[in-house]
mmCIF file of C-alpha atoms and ligand atoms in Angstrom:
data_model
loop_
_atom_site.group_PDB
_atom_site.id
_atom_site.type_symbol
_atom_site.label_atom_id
_atom_site.label_comp_id
_atom_site.label_asym_id
_atom_site.label_seq_id
_atom_site.Cartn_x
_atom_site.Cartn_y
_atom_site.Cartn_z
ATOM 1 C CA MET A 88 0.000 0.000 0.000
ATOM 2 C CA THR A 89 1.185 3.514 -0.761
ATOM 3 C CA ASP A 90 1.636 5.870 2.192
ATOM 4 C CA PRO A 91 -1.696 7.753 2.485
ATOM 5 C CA ARG A 92 0.300 10.922 3.162
ATOM 6 C CA ALA A 93 1.994 10.707 -0.224
ATOM 7 C CA ARG A 94 0.644 13.006 -2.969
ATOM 8 C CA ARG A 95 -2.992 12.373 -3.913
ATOM 9 C CA ALA A 96 -1.907 12.037 -7.541
ATOM 10 C CA LEU A 97 -0.321 8.693 -6.648
ATOM 11 C CA GLU A 98 -3.751 7.152 -6.086
ATOM 12 C CA ARG A 99 -4.340 7.225 -9.850
ATOM 13 C CA LEU A 100 -0.821 6.215 -10.733
ATOM 14 C CA PRO A 101 -0.596 2.730 -12.238
ATOM 15 C CA ARG A 102 2.497 0.976 -10.983
ATOM 16 C CA TYR A 103 4.854 -0.030 -13.767
ATOM 17 C CA VAL A 104 5.372 -3.775 -13.534
ATOM 18 C CA ALA A 105 8.646 -4.809 -15.132
ATOM 19 C CA GLY A 106 9.107 -8.129 -16.940
ATOM 20 C CA GLY A 107 9.972 -11.057 -14.649
ATOM 21 C CA THR A 108 13.707 -11.694 -14.336
ATOM 22 C CA PRO A 109 15.074 -15.201 -14.989
ATOM 23 C CA GLU A 110 16.558 -15.191 -11.463
ATOM 24 C CA ALA A 111 13.198 -14.419 -9.792
ATOM 25 C CA VAL A 112 11.333 -16.993 -11.874
ATOM 26 C CA GLN A 113 13.985 -19.623 -11.166
ATOM 27 C CA ARG A 114 13.870 -18.838 -7.420
ATOM 28 C CA GLU A 115 10.103 -19.305 -7.432
ATOM 29 C CA LEU A 116 9.777 -22.288 -9.744
ATOM 30 C CA GLY A 117 13.184 -23.981 -9.592
ATOM 31 C CA GLY A 118 14.439 -25.825 -12.680
ATOM 32 C CA PRO A 119 17.054 -24.687 -15.184
ATOM 33 C CA PRO A 120 17.520 -20.958 -15.983
ATOM 34 C CA PRO A 121 14.517 -19.767 -17.958
ATOM 35 C CA VAL A 122 14.629 -17.844 -21.218
ATOM 36 C CA LYS A 123 13.492 -14.232 -20.919
ATOM 37 C CA LEU A 124 11.372 -12.966 -23.802
ATOM 38 C CA ALA A 125 9.553 -10.321 -21.788
ATOM 39 C CA SER A 126 11.336 -6.967 -22.098
ATOM 40 C CA ASN A 127 12.365 -6.621 -25.759
ATOM 41 C CA GLU A 128 16.077 -6.726 -24.994
ATOM 42 C CA ASN A 129 18.873 -7.595 -27.403
ATOM 43 C CA PRO A 130 19.083 -11.404 -27.698
ATOM 44 C CA LEU A 131 22.805 -11.176 -28.597
ATOM 45 C CA GLY A 132 23.706 -9.158 -25.498
ATOM 46 C CA PRO A 133 25.742 -5.960 -25.418
ATOM 47 C CA SER A 134 28.049 -4.816 -28.173
ATOM 48 C CA PRO A 135 31.532 -6.355 -27.662
ATOM 49 C CA ALA A 136 33.012 -2.909 -28.401
ATOM 50 C CA ALA A 137 31.014 -1.515 -25.473
ATOM 51 C CA LEU A 138 32.320 -4.219 -23.154
ATOM 52 C CA GLU A 139 35.886 -3.482 -24.160
ATOM 53 C CA ALA A 140 35.455 0.277 -23.731
ATOM 54 C CA LEU A 141 33.969 -0.329 -20.279
ATOM 55 C CA SER A 142 36.921 -2.350 -19.089
ATOM 56 C CA ARG A 143 39.291 0.445 -20.195
ATOM 57 C CA ALA A 144 37.201 3.195 -18.570
ATOM 58 C CA ALA A 145 36.884 1.672 -15.087
ATOM 59 C CA ALA A 146 39.869 3.582 -13.682
ATOM 60 C CA ASN A 147 37.843 6.794 -13.932
ATOM 61 C CA TRP A 148 34.808 5.706 -11.932
ATOM 62 C CA ALA A 149 35.816 7.539 -8.764
ATOM 63 C CA ARG A 150 34.976 10.792 -10.618
ATOM 64 C CA TYR A 151 31.473 12.098 -11.271
ATOM 65 C CA PRO A 152 30.317 11.596 -14.849
ATOM 66 C CA ASP A 153 30.495 14.325 -17.498
ATOM 67 C CA ASP A 154 27.215 16.099 -16.749
ATOM 68 C CA ASP A 155 26.862 17.250 -20.388
ATOM 69 C CA CYS A 156 27.620 13.811 -21.859
ATOM 70 C CA THR A 157 29.815 15.748 -24.298
ATOM 71 C CA ALA A 158 31.487 12.926 -26.199
ATOM 72 C CA LEU A 159 28.265 10.944 -26.596
ATOM 73 C CA ARG A 160 26.222 13.993 -27.613
ATOM 74 C CA ASP A 161 28.903 14.982 -30.168
ATOM 75 C CA ALA A 162 28.843 11.480 -31.629
ATOM 76 C CA LEU A 163 25.041 11.387 -31.719
ATOM 77 C CA ALA A 164 24.845 14.831 -33.329
ATOM 78 C CA ALA A 165 27.290 13.728 -36.052
ATOM 79 C CA HIS A 166 25.466 10.410 -36.489
ATOM 80 C CA LEU A 167 22.088 12.152 -36.851
ATOM 81 C CA GLY A 168 23.143 15.269 -38.755
ATOM 82 C CA VAL A 169 21.819 17.739 -36.147
ATOM 83 C CA PRO A 170 23.564 20.363 -33.997
ATOM 84 C CA GLN A 171 24.727 19.130 -30.597
ATOM 85 C CA ALA A 172 22.242 21.569 -29.018
ATOM 86 C CA CYS A 173 19.435 19.371 -30.374
ATOM 87 C CA VAL A 174 20.553 16.307 -28.396
ATOM 88 C CA ALA A 175 20.009 15.409 -24.729
ATOM 89 C CA VAL A 176 21.109 12.145 -23.151
ATOM 90 C CA GLY A 177 19.209 10.544 -20.297
ATOM 91 C CA ALA A 178 19.196 7.458 -18.065
ATOM 92 C CA GLY A 179 17.031 5.567 -20.559
ATOM 93 C CA SER A 180 14.465 7.054 -22.889
ATOM 94 C CA THR A 181 11.878 6.498 -20.141
ATOM 95 C CA ALA A 182 13.740 8.972 -17.934
ATOM 96 C CA LEU A 183 13.711 11.491 -20.783
ATOM 97 C CA LEU A 184 9.973 10.936 -21.241
ATOM 98 C CA LYS A 185 9.457 11.682 -17.548
ATOM 99 C CA LEU A 186 11.639 14.788 -17.821
ATOM 100 C CA LEU A 187 9.571 15.973 -20.787
ATOM 101 C CA ALA A 188 6.422 15.456 -18.723
ATOM 102 C CA GLU A 189 7.940 17.351 -15.788
ATOM 103 C CA ALA A 190 8.999 20.180 -18.075
ATOM 104 C CA TYR A 191 5.729 20.454 -20.024
ATOM 105 C CA LEU A 192 2.793 19.064 -18.060
ATOM 106 C CA ASP A 193 0.862 20.235 -15.034
ATOM 107 C CA ARG A 194 -2.796 20.001 -14.062
ATOM 108 C CA THR A 195 -3.773 22.702 -16.569
ATOM 109 C CA GLN A 196 -2.181 20.877 -19.511
ATOM 110 C CA THR A 197 -3.336 18.044 -21.768
ATOM 111 C CA VAL A 198 -1.399 15.132 -23.207
ATOM 112 C CA VAL A 199 -2.749 13.036 -26.085
ATOM 113 C CA TYR A 200 -1.558 9.499 -26.752
ATOM 114 C CA ALA A 201 -2.812 6.307 -28.370
ATOM 115 C CA TRP A 202 -3.972 3.311 -26.336
ATOM 116 C CA PRO A 203 -2.973 0.504 -25.885
ATOM 117 C CA SER A 204 0.603 1.702 -25.967
ATOM 118 C CA PHE A 205 3.679 2.009 -23.730
ATOM 119 C CA PRO A 206 2.342 2.014 -20.132
ATOM 120 C CA MET A 207 4.704 4.785 -19.020
ATOM 121 C CA TYR A 208 2.627 7.406 -20.886
ATOM 122 C CA PRO A 209 -0.220 7.333 -18.322
ATOM 123 C CA VAL A 210 2.285 7.056 -15.468
ATOM 124 C CA VAL A 211 4.160 10.261 -16.342
ATOM 125 C CA ALA A 212 0.922 12.087 -17.194
ATOM 126 C CA ARG A 213 -0.726 11.197 -13.880
ATOM 127 C CA LEU A 214 2.350 12.059 -11.879
ATOM 128 C CA GLN A 215 2.018 15.567 -13.302
ATOM 129 C CA GLU A 216 -1.770 15.484 -12.737
ATOM 130 C CA ALA A 217 -2.183 16.420 -16.393
ATOM 131 C CA ARG A 218 -5.352 15.869 -18.393
ATOM 132 C CA GLU A 219 -5.085 12.809 -20.597
ATOM 133 C CA VAL A 220 -6.783 12.008 -23.866
ATOM 134 C CA GLN A 221 -6.280 8.351 -24.762
ATOM 135 C CA VAL A 222 -7.168 7.690 -28.387
ATOM 136 C CA PRO A 223 -8.000 4.005 -29.013
ATOM 137 C CA LEU A 224 -5.877 2.295 -31.643
ATOM 138 C CA ALA A 225 -7.565 1.674 -34.983
ATOM 139 C CA PRO A 226 -8.669 -1.935 -35.622
ATOM 140 C CA ASP A 227 -5.418 -2.537 -37.524
ATOM 141 C CA GLY A 228 -3.470 -1.949 -34.294
ATOM 142 C CA ARG A 229 -2.096 1.398 -35.457
ATOM 143 C CA HIS A 230 -2.589 4.941 -34.179
ATOM 144 C CA ASP A 231 -5.833 6.597 -35.264
ATOM 145 C CA LEU A 232 -4.068 9.725 -36.516
ATOM 146 C CA ASP A 233 -7.284 11.385 -37.750
ATOM 147 C CA ARG A 234 -8.777 11.198 -34.296
ATOM 148 C CA MET A 235 -5.507 12.233 -32.622
ATOM 149 C CA ALA A 236 -5.315 15.344 -34.850
ATOM 150 C CA GLU A 237 -8.935 16.182 -34.007
ATOM 151 C CA VAL A 238 -8.376 16.118 -30.236
ATOM 152 C CA ALA A 239 -4.925 17.753 -30.280
ATOM 153 C CA ALA A 240 -6.114 21.386 -30.310
ATOM 154 C CA GLY A 241 -4.897 23.003 -27.099
ATOM 155 C CA ALA A 242 -2.842 19.969 -26.052
ATOM 156 C CA GLN A 243 0.666 20.519 -24.728
ATOM 157 C CA LEU A 244 2.086 17.123 -25.737
ATOM 158 C CA VAL A 245 1.024 14.581 -28.354
ATOM 159 C CA VAL A 246 2.857 11.277 -27.986
ATOM 160 C CA VAL A 247 3.234 8.938 -30.953
ATOM 161 C CA CYS A 248 4.808 5.536 -30.352
ATOM 162 C CA ASN A 249 6.371 4.376 -33.626
ATOM 163 C CA PRO A 250 6.528 1.410 -33.850
ATOM 164 C CA ASN A 251 3.869 0.949 -31.208
ATOM 165 C CA ASN A 252 4.443 -1.173 -28.125
ATOM 166 C CA PRO A 253 2.716 -3.668 -27.727
ATOM 167 C CA THR A 254 1.288 -4.128 -31.247
ATOM 168 C CA GLY A 255 4.613 -3.717 -33.105
ATOM 169 C CA THR A 256 2.806 -1.862 -35.919
ATOM 170 C CA TYR A 257 4.186 1.319 -37.508
ATOM 171 C CA LEU A 258 3.130 4.581 -39.125
ATOM 172 C CA SER A 259 4.675 5.449 -42.488
ATOM 173 C CA GLU A 260 6.583 8.552 -43.470
ATOM 174 C CA GLN A 261 3.622 9.773 -45.492
ATOM 175 C CA GLU A 262 1.105 9.169 -42.715
ATOM 176 C CA LEU A 263 3.129 10.953 -40.062
ATOM 177 C CA SER A 264 4.064 13.855 -42.386
ATOM 178 C CA HIS A 265 0.414 14.344 -43.194
ATOM 179 C CA PHE A 266 -0.461 14.167 -39.490
ATOM 180 C CA LEU A 267 2.100 16.846 -38.632
ATOM 181 C CA GLN A 268 0.733 19.097 -41.363
ATOM 182 C CA ARG A 269 -2.826 18.724 -40.127
ATOM 183 C CA LEU A 270 -2.005 19.172 -36.471
ATOM 184 C CA PRO A 271 -3.112 22.494 -34.961
ATOM 185 C CA ALA A 272 -0.153 24.751 -34.041
ATOM 186 C CA GLY A 273 1.096 24.435 -30.479
ATOM 187 C CA PRO A 274 1.570 20.848 -29.247
ATOM 188 C CA LEU A 275 5.029 19.348 -28.979
ATOM 189 C CA VAL A 276 4.861 16.010 -30.810
ATOM 190 C CA VAL A 277 6.912 13.388 -28.972
ATOM 191 C CA VAL A 278 7.768 10.488 -31.264
ATOM 192 C CA ASP A 279 8.906 7.485 -29.236
ATOM 193 C CA GLU A 280 11.268 5.569 -31.519
ATOM 194 C CA ALA A 281 12.686 3.060 -29.032
ATOM 195 C CA TYR A 282 12.508 0.353 -31.737
ATOM 196 C CA CYS A 283 13.338 2.481 -34.807
ATOM 197 C CA GLU A 284 16.376 0.478 -35.923
ATOM 198 C CA PHE A 285 14.313 -2.714 -36.289
ATOM 199 C CA ALA A 286 11.499 -0.858 -38.058
ATOM 200 C CA ARG A 287 13.859 0.846 -40.510
ATOM 201 C CA GLU A 288 15.226 -2.525 -41.518
ATOM 202 C CA ALA A 289 11.750 -4.094 -41.834
ATOM 203 C CA ALA A 290 9.817 -1.318 -43.588
ATOM 204 C CA PRO A 291 11.290 0.965 -46.275
ATOM 205 C CA ASP A 292 8.617 3.627 -45.666
ATOM 206 C CA TYR A 293 9.268 3.806 -41.908
ATOM 207 C CA PRO A 294 10.077 7.469 -41.167
ATOM 208 C CA ASP A 295 13.157 8.943 -39.527
ATOM 209 C CA GLY A 296 11.573 11.259 -36.939
ATOM 210 C CA VAL A 297 14.802 13.252 -36.649
ATOM 211 C CA ARG A 298 14.057 14.603 -40.123
ATOM 212 C CA TRP A 299 11.299 16.780 -38.656
ATOM 213 C CA VAL A 300 13.670 18.111 -36.009
ATOM 214 C CA ARG A 301 16.139 19.024 -38.788
ATOM 215 C CA GLU A 302 13.306 20.845 -40.523
ATOM 216 C CA GLY A 303 12.650 22.906 -37.392
ATOM 217 C CA ARG A 304 9.272 21.354 -36.478
ATOM 218 C CA ARG A 305 7.987 21.110 -32.898
ATOM 219 C CA VAL A 306 8.930 17.439 -32.750
ATOM 220 C CA ALA A 307 10.921 15.613 -30.055
ATOM 221 C CA VAL A 308 12.257 12.139 -30.853
ATOM 222 C CA LEU A 309 13.049 9.637 -28.095
ATOM 223 C CA ARG A 310 15.483 6.806 -28.758
ATOM 224 C CA SER A 311 17.055 4.098 -26.680
ATOM 225 C CA PHE A 312 20.330 2.240 -26.240
ATOM 226 C CA SER A 313 18.366 -0.550 -24.524
ATOM 227 C CA LYS A 314 17.189 -2.336 -27.636
ATOM 228 C CA VAL A 315 19.374 -2.757 -30.727
ATOM 229 C CA TYR A 316 22.513 -1.642 -28.837
ATOM 230 C CA GLY A 317 21.958 -4.160 -26.029
ATOM 231 C CA LEU A 318 22.578 -1.798 -23.096
ATOM 232 C CA ALA A 319 19.251 -2.019 -21.209
ATOM 233 C CA GLY A 320 21.042 -2.695 -17.914
ATOM 234 C CA LEU A 321 23.094 0.497 -18.150
ATOM 235 C CA ARG A 322 20.110 2.834 -18.681
ATOM 236 C CA VAL A 323 20.866 5.218 -21.501
ATOM 237 C CA GLY A 324 18.705 6.858 -24.134
ATOM 238 C CA TYR A 325 18.559 10.144 -26.014
ATOM 239 C CA LEU A 326 16.255 12.918 -27.099
ATOM 240 C CA VAL A 327 16.515 14.810 -30.374
ATOM 241 C CA ALA A 328 14.514 18.027 -30.336
ATOM 242 C CA PRO A 329 14.648 21.770 -30.984
ATOM 243 C CA PRO A 330 17.317 23.388 -28.746
ATOM 244 C CA GLU A 331 14.739 25.112 -26.536
ATOM 245 C CA VAL A 332 13.069 21.749 -25.808
ATOM 246 C CA VAL A 333 16.450 20.216 -24.960
ATOM 247 C CA GLU A 334 17.126 23.161 -22.654
ATOM 248 C CA ALA A 335 13.770 22.672 -20.881
ATOM 249 C CA VAL A 336 14.583 19.017 -20.277
ATOM 250 C CA VAL A 337 18.099 19.764 -19.064
ATOM 251 C CA ARG A 338 16.690 22.266 -16.533
ATOM 252 C CA VAL A 339 14.612 19.590 -14.791
ATOM 253 C CA ARG A 340 17.201 16.827 -14.956
ATOM 254 C CA GLU A 341 19.175 16.066 -11.813
ATOM 255 C CA PRO A 342 22.968 16.513 -12.036
ATOM 256 C CA PHE A 343 25.127 13.595 -13.199
ATOM 257 C CA HIS A 344 22.051 11.859 -14.510
ATOM 258 C CA VAL A 345 23.857 9.413 -16.822
ATOM 259 C CA SER A 346 26.646 7.315 -15.314
ATOM 260 C CA THR A 347 30.144 7.188 -16.788
ATOM 261 C CA PRO A 348 29.806 3.471 -17.691
ATOM 262 C CA ALA A 349 26.554 4.218 -19.499
ATOM 263 C CA GLN A 350 28.085 7.094 -21.488
ATOM 264 C CA THR A 351 31.218 5.096 -22.304
ATOM 265 C CA ALA A 352 29.362 1.987 -23.409
ATOM 266 C CA ALA A 353 26.803 3.910 -25.462
ATOM 267 C CA LEU A 354 29.524 5.783 -27.334
ATOM 268 C CA ALA A 355 31.300 2.534 -28.224
ATOM 269 C CA ALA A 356 28.045 0.742 -29.105
ATOM 270 C CA LEU A 357 26.995 3.562 -31.437
ATOM 271 C CA GLY A 358 30.073 2.878 -33.551
ATOM 272 C CA ASP A 359 29.744 -0.922 -33.481
ATOM 273 C CA HIS A 360 27.951 -1.325 -36.804
ATOM 274 C CA GLY A 361 28.746 -5.041 -36.935
ATOM 275 C CA HIS A 362 26.854 -5.761 -33.718
ATOM 276 C CA VAL A 363 23.880 -3.722 -34.909
ATOM 277 C CA ALA A 364 23.832 -5.585 -38.239
ATOM 278 C CA ARG A 365 24.044 -8.996 -36.522
ATOM 279 C CA THR A 366 21.254 -8.017 -34.146
ATOM 280 C CA LEU A 367 19.002 -6.837 -36.967
ATOM 281 C CA ALA A 368 19.543 -10.092 -38.872
ATOM 282 C CA VAL A 369 18.772 -12.289 -35.826
ATOM 283 C CA VAL A 370 15.689 -10.233 -34.982
ATOM 284 C CA ALA A 371 14.341 -10.247 -38.554
ATOM 285 C CA GLU A 372 14.650 -14.029 -38.716
ATOM 286 C CA GLY A 373 13.276 -14.601 -35.198
ATOM 287 C CA ARG A 374 10.324 -12.310 -35.837
ATOM 288 C CA ARG A 375 9.483 -14.220 -39.023
ATOM 289 C CA ARG A 376 9.567 -17.447 -37.035
ATOM 290 C CA LEU A 377 7.419 -16.096 -34.215
ATOM 291 C CA MET A 378 4.829 -14.858 -36.709
ATOM 292 C CA ALA A 379 4.943 -18.242 -38.438
ATOM 293 C CA VAL A 380 4.452 -20.089 -35.127
ATOM 294 C CA ALA A 381 1.422 -17.936 -34.345
ATOM 295 C CA GLY A 382 0.077 -18.480 -37.854
ATOM 296 C CA ARG A 383 0.533 -22.238 -37.626
ATOM 297 C CA LEU A 384 -1.315 -22.337 -34.288
ATOM 298 C CA GLY A 385 -4.078 -20.130 -35.695
ATOM 299 C CA LEU A 386 -3.321 -17.224 -33.314
ATOM 300 C CA ARG A 387 -3.962 -13.647 -34.347
ATOM 301 C CA THR A 388 -1.026 -11.206 -34.411
ATOM 302 C CA TYR A 389 -0.357 -7.766 -35.819
ATOM 303 C CA PRO A 390 2.345 -7.332 -38.448
ATOM 304 C CA SER A 391 5.288 -6.351 -36.246
ATOM 305 C CA VAL A 392 8.308 -4.353 -37.398
ATOM 306 C CA ALA A 393 9.793 -4.339 -33.882
ATOM 307 C CA ASN A 394 11.657 -6.981 -31.871
ATOM 308 C CA PHE A 395 8.486 -8.421 -30.354
ATOM 309 C CA VAL A 396 5.203 -9.930 -31.443
ATOM 310 C CA TRP A 397 1.818 -9.323 -29.781
ATOM 311 C CA MET A 398 -0.335 -12.425 -30.096
ATOM 312 C CA ASP A 399 -3.822 -13.433 -29.054
ATOM 313 C CA VAL A 400 -3.469 -16.773 -27.287
ATOM 314 C CA GLU A 401 -7.270 -17.015 -26.898
ATOM 315 C CA ARG A 402 -6.896 -18.030 -23.266
ATOM 316 C CA PRO A 403 -6.330 -15.875 -20.160
ATOM 317 C CA ALA A 404 -2.963 -14.197 -20.733
ATOM 318 C CA GLY A 405 -1.873 -14.609 -17.117
ATOM 319 C CA GLU A 406 -2.550 -18.356 -17.160
ATOM 320 C CA VAL A 407 -0.684 -18.824 -20.436
ATOM 321 C CA SER A 408 2.299 -16.804 -19.273
ATOM 322 C CA ASP A 409 2.423 -18.652 -15.922
ATOM 323 C CA ALA A 410 2.299 -21.989 -17.727
ATOM 324 C CA LEU A 411 5.034 -20.849 -20.117
ATOM 325 C CA ALA A 412 7.172 -19.736 -17.161
ATOM 326 C CA ARG A 413 6.803 -23.191 -15.612
ATOM 327 C CA ARG A 414 8.242 -24.502 -18.892
ATOM 328 C CA GLY A 415 11.133 -22.082 -18.669
ATOM 329 C CA VAL A 416 9.972 -19.249 -20.949
ATOM 330 C CA ILE A 417 9.112 -15.795 -19.602
ATOM 331 C CA VAL A 418 6.822 -13.658 -21.791
ATOM 332 C CA ARG A 419 4.819 -10.512 -21.025
ATOM 333 C CA PRO A 420 1.090 -11.009 -20.481
ATOM 334 C CA GLY A 421 -1.432 -8.252 -21.182
ATOM 335 C CA PRO A 422 -3.318 -7.075 -18.063
ATOM 336 C CA ALA A 423 -5.571 -9.433 -16.081
ATOM 337 C CA GLY A 424 -8.668 -10.522 -17.969
ATOM 338 C CA THR A 425 -7.058 -10.327 -21.408
ATOM 339 C CA THR A 426 -5.875 -12.961 -23.835
ATOM 340 C CA TRP A 427 -2.865 -11.275 -25.458
ATOM 341 C CA ILE A 428 0.792 -11.887 -24.705
ATOM 342 C CA ARG A 429 3.851 -10.046 -25.966
ATOM 343 C CA VAL A 430 6.815 -12.178 -26.947
ATOM 344 C CA SER A 431 10.250 -10.640 -27.514
ATOM 345 C CA VAL A 432 12.316 -11.980 -30.377
ATOM 346 C CA GLY A 433 15.126 -14.150 -29.018
ATOM 347 C CA THR A 434 17.973 -16.178 -30.477
ATOM 348 C CA PRO A 435 16.968 -19.124 -32.709
ATOM 349 C CA ASP A 436 17.268 -21.440 -29.663
ATOM 350 C CA GLU A 437 15.118 -19.189 -27.527
ATOM 351 C CA VAL A 438 12.440 -18.909 -30.206
ATOM 352 C CA GLN A 439 12.472 -22.689 -30.482
ATOM 353 C CA ARG A 440 12.025 -23.061 -26.726
ATOM 354 C CA PHE A 441 9.095 -20.669 -26.865
ATOM 355 C CA GLU A 442 7.548 -22.574 -29.753
ATOM 356 C CA GLU A 443 7.822 -25.911 -27.964
ATOM 357 C CA ALA A 444 6.526 -24.486 -24.690
ATOM 358 C CA LEU A 445 3.554 -22.803 -26.370
ATOM 359 C CA GLU A 446 2.647 -25.987 -28.236
ATOM 360 C CA ASP A 447 2.671 -27.791 -24.893
ATOM 361 C CA VAL A 448 0.740 -25.189 -22.970
ATOM 362 C CA LEU A 449 -2.121 -24.222 -25.273
ATOM 363 C CA PRO A 450 -3.920 -27.576 -25.590
ATOM 364 C CA ALA A 451 -3.940 -27.896 -21.792
ATOM 365 C CA LEU A 452 -5.842 -24.624 -21.284
ATOM 366 C CA PRO A 453 -9.449 -24.087 -22.390
ATOM 367 C CA ARG A 454 -10.023 -21.453 -25.073
ATOM 368 C CA THR A 455 -12.018 -18.425 -23.962
ATOM 369 C CA HIS A 456 -12.690 -17.162 -27.499
ATOM 370 C CA THR A 457 -11.361 -17.234 -31.016
ATOM 371 C CA GLY A 458 -9.453 -14.249 -32.317
ATOM 372 C CA THR A 459 -11.268 -10.942 -31.815
ATOM 373 C CA GLY A 460 -10.341 -7.560 -30.419
ATOM 374 C CA ARG A 461 -7.077 -5.693 -30.431
ATOM 375 C CA GLY A 462 -6.120 -6.461 -26.878
ATOM 376 C CA PRO A 463 -4.807 -4.270 -24.103
ATOM 377 C CA ALA A 464 -1.396 -2.844 -23.288
ATOM 378 C CA ALA A 465 1.515 -5.043 -22.371
ATOM 379 C CA ARG A 466 4.100 -3.432 -20.164
HETATM 380 C C1 PLP B 641 7.912 2.285 -26.571
HETATM 381 C C2 PLP B 641 9.002 2.241 -25.571
HETATM 382 N N1 PLP B 641 9.629 3.367 -25.239
HETATM 383 C C3 PLP B 641 10.642 3.367 -24.346
HETATM 384 C C4 PLP B 641 11.047 2.200 -23.745
HETATM 385 C C5 PLP B 641 12.112 2.229 -22.690
HETATM 386 O O1 PLP B 641 13.359 2.413 -23.165
HETATM 387 P P1 PLP B 641 14.551 2.739 -22.160
HETATM 388 O O2 PLP B 641 15.110 1.444 -21.721
HETATM 389 O O3 PLP B 641 15.492 3.536 -23.029
HETATM 390 O O4 PLP B 641 14.025 3.554 -21.031
HETATM 391 C C6 PLP B 641 10.437 1.004 -24.058
HETATM 392 C C7 PLP B 641 10.895 -0.224 -23.388
HETATM 393 O O5 PLP B 641 10.352 -1.232 -23.340
HETATM 394 C C8 PLP B 641 9.381 1.027 -24.985
HETATM 395 O O6 PLP B 641 8.735 -0.093 -25.285
#
């Protein structure tokens, strides 16, 4: 229970529930170490270049980190073709999202976002006691951009998750350009591109959100080192936005926000093109296999361009994910009462273990329905 003397806003704050760790599941259920396909991490692990850079940098860890993240911001600015003043680095893109909310939202302000989507959007909005407009996803699992443009007048922030978590679906360059043109003047459009590298590889018309920042639009792009770069445990992400937006975020950020190991590893990982290419190849193949498994078992999915697949297992999601965990595979269930699970793309072995476990589990659980609805948010 939350302390009743804590801020009233916390009563409406959903608690973010992270994916189960292999250690916790093994402690509870025993057996060999389970496979974790619950948090969309890199199945190949961190970039070897990052590991090497970390071992060289350790001598410096008695010093506070570079508060400006100078070397990493320089490298990102060069990589993205924007001035350094357009880049902020944070302890994960989630931290930058929260900083944006702190900088832009209060109880007089409105934030618009699609739903189901990344569960941190309502968390940061409610913490700021902002007004929220959740726009249901269209039946194809994608943002309803017409509706979002209609309700955006007067909003302070409009958040677009591209590709969307949990559906894995994406909005094209043309669709988002058109949306930005139609949008009433005023809102800052936050494009969450945590999975952009996978989407770019999967869909030629997937847009580069940074383009709109280069063009001087009121767009802020969030990206992550947790996914394709394999550094989820170090917590590092970045924001690309007009300089005044970066400045607003930097004002609310605590000092020394990003640790030296995180900065060092991210800089090395950014230059490790081989690791990125290997990751993209493994994910593309694993995603194909996951979609094929779902298809073979007659389970509905959305066409994912990310490193996860959202599937309707037609049985209570919690029961399916518990049964999978008992067979050594951790996935992310949708909320209680739903029948959708989100499965991260793993190595070929991990995908195989998932396939075998799912084939075992499904016949033992009674179906509650056959394939309808878009399903709720996974965390
Ligand atoms: C859409 C989306 N944005 C952001 C994040 C978090 O990224 P980070 O680890 O950089 O905070 C996730 C992680 O699952 C995500 O799904």
